[in-house]
Tab-separated table of C-alpha atoms in Angstrom:
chain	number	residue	atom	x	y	z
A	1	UNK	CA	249.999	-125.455	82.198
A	2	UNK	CA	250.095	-128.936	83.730
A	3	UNK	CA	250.009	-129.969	87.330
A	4	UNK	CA	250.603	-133.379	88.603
A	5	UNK	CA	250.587	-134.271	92.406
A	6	UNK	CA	249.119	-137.156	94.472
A	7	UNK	CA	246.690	-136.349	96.709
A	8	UNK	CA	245.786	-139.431	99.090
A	9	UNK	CA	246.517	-141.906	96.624
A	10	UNK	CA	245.110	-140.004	93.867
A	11	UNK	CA	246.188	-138.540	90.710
A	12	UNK	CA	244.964	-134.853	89.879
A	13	UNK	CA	245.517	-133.277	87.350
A	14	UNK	CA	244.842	-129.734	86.884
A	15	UNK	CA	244.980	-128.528	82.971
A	16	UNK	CA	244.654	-124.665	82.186
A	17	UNK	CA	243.170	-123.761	78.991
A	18	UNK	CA	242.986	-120.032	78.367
A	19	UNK	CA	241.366	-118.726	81.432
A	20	UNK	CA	239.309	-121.704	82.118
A	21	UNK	CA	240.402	-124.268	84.492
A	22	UNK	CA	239.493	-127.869	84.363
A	23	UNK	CA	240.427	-130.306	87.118
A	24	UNK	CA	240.092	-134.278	87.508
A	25	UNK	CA	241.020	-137.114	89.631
A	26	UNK	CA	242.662	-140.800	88.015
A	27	UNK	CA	242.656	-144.196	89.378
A	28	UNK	CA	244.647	-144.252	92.254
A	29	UNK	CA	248.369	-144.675	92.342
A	30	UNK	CA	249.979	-147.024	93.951
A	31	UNK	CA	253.250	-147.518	95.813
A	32	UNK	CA	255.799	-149.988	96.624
A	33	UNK	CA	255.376	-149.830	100.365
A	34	UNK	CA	258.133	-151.858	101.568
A	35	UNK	CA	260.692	-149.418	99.519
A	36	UNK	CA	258.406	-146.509	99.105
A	37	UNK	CA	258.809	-146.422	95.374
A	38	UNK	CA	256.724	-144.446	92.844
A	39	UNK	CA	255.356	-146.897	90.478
A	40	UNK	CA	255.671	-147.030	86.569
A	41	UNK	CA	252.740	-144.962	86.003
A	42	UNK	CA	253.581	-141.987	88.322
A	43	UNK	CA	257.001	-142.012	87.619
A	44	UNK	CA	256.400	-141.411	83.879
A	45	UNK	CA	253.515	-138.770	84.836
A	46	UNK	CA	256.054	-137.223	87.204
A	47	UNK	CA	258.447	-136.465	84.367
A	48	UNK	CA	255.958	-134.813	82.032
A	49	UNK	CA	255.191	-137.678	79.780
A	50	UNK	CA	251.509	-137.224	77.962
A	51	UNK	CA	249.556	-140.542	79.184
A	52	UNK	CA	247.387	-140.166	75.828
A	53	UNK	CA	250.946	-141.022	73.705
A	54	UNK	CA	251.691	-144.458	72.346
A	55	UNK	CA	255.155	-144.118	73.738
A	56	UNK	CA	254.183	-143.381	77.130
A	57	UNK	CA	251.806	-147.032	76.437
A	58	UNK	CA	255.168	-149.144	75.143
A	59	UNK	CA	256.830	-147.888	78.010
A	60	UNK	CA	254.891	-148.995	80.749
A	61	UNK	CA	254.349	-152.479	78.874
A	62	UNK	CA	258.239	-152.426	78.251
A	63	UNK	CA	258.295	-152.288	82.048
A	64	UNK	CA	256.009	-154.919	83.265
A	65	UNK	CA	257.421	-157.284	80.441
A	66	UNK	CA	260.770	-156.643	82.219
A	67	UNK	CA	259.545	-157.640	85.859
A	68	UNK	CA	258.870	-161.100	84.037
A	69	UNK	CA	261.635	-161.079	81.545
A	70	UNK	CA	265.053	-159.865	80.417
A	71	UNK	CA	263.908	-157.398	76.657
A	72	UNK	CA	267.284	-156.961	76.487
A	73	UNK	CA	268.168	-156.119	73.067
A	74	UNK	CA	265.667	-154.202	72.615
A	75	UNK	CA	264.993	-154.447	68.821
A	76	UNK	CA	264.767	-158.646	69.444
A	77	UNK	CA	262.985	-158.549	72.242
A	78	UNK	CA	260.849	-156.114	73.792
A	79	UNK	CA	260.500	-154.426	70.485
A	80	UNK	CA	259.358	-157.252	68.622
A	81	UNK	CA	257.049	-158.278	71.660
A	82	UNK	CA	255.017	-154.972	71.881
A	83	UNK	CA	254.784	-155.511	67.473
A	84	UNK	CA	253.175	-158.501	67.743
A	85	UNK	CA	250.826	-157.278	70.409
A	86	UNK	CA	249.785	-154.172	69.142
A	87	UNK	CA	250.136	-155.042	65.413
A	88	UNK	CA	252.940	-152.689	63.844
A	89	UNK	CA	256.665	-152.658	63.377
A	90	UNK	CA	259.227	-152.672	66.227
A	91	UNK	CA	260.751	-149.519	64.428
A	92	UNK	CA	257.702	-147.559	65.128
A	93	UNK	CA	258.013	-149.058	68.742
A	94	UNK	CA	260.898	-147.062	69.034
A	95	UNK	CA	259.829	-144.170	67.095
A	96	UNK	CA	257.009	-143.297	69.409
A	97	UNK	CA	259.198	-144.290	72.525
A	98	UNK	CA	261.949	-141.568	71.509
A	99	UNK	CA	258.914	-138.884	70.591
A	100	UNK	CA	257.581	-139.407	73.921
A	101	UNK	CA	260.972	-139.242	75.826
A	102	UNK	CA	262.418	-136.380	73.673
A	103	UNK	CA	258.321	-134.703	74.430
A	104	UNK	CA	258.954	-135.009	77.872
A	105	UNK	CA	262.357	-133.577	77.959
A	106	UNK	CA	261.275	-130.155	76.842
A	107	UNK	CA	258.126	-130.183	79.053
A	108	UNK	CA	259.951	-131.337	82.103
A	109	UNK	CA	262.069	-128.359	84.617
A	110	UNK	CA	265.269	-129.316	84.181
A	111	UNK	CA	266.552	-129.396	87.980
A	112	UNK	CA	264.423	-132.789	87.915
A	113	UNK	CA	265.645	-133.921	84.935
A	114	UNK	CA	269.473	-133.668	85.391
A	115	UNK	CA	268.500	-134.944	89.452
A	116	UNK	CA	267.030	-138.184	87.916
A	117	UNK	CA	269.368	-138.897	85.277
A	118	UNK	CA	272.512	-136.826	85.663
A	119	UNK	CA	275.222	-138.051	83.366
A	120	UNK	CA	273.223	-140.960	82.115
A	121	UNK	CA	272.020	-138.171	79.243
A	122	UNK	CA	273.393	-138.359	76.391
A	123	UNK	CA	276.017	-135.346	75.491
A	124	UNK	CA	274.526	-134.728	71.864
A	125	UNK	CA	271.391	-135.172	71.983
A	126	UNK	CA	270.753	-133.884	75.448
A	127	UNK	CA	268.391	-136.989	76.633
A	128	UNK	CA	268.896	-140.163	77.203
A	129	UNK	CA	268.566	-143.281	75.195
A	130	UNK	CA	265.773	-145.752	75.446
A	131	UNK	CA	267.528	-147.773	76.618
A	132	UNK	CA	268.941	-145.531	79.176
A	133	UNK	CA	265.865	-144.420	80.011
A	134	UNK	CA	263.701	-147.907	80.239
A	135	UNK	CA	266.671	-149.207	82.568
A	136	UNK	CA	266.739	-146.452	84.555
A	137	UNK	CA	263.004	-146.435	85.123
A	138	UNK	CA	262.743	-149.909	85.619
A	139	UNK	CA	265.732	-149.687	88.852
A	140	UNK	CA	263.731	-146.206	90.347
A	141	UNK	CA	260.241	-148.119	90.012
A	142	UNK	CA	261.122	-151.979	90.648
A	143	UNK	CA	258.896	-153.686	92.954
């Protein structure tokens, strides 16, 4: 069981495992005041995505490198960017981009899920694309 809920600017998180409970506080969250916008982080932790995954990593860096810059197409790009920095292969960029999203989508209740993304999910596979998905997070959390 996962919980996650700001409290006064503060993450908690409240993990169950078997019958004990463990409970800890992040670094606080912060807002876009003017517009009252979630940022990247607590969006992401909103929809279920594990903050220990690579994906959910690539995404937020995927983000802030699009507040400075188009990474539009992806695989040139942003892809290619997050490579060099982290040392690996843009196709295992989007590997552990599309774990974490397709993760998140079976941890997430769906009345959220089809409320944030609607028809923007993709009929066959259920989810959205990355690219789907990074656009749409970047327009809910812009600053």
């Amino acid at each position: 069981m996962r919980d996650f809920a700001p409290a006064d600017g503060k993450l908690s998180c409240k993990i169950a495992f078997g019958s004990e409970n463990t409970t800890f506080s992040a670094l606080p969250i912060s807002y876009n005041e003017s517009m009252n916008k979630p940022n990247a982080r607590l969006y992401l932790l909103s929809l279920g995505f594990s903050p220990t995954s690579r994906g959910y990593r690539y995404l937020l860096d995927l983000t802030e490198l699009q507040r400075r810059n188009s990474i539009l197409p992806l695989k040139y790009n942003g892809y290619r960017i997050l490579a060099e920095q982290y040392h690996t292969t843009p196709c295992c960029i989007d590997k552990d981009i599309q774990n974490s999203i397709g993760r998140a989508w079976l941890t997430a209740p769906p009345e959220l899920l089809y409320r944030e993304f609607g028809a923007t999910v993709d009929a066959h596979k259920g989810k959205p694309t990355v690219k789907q998905f990074l656009l749409h997070m970047y327009e809910r959390t812009e600053t």
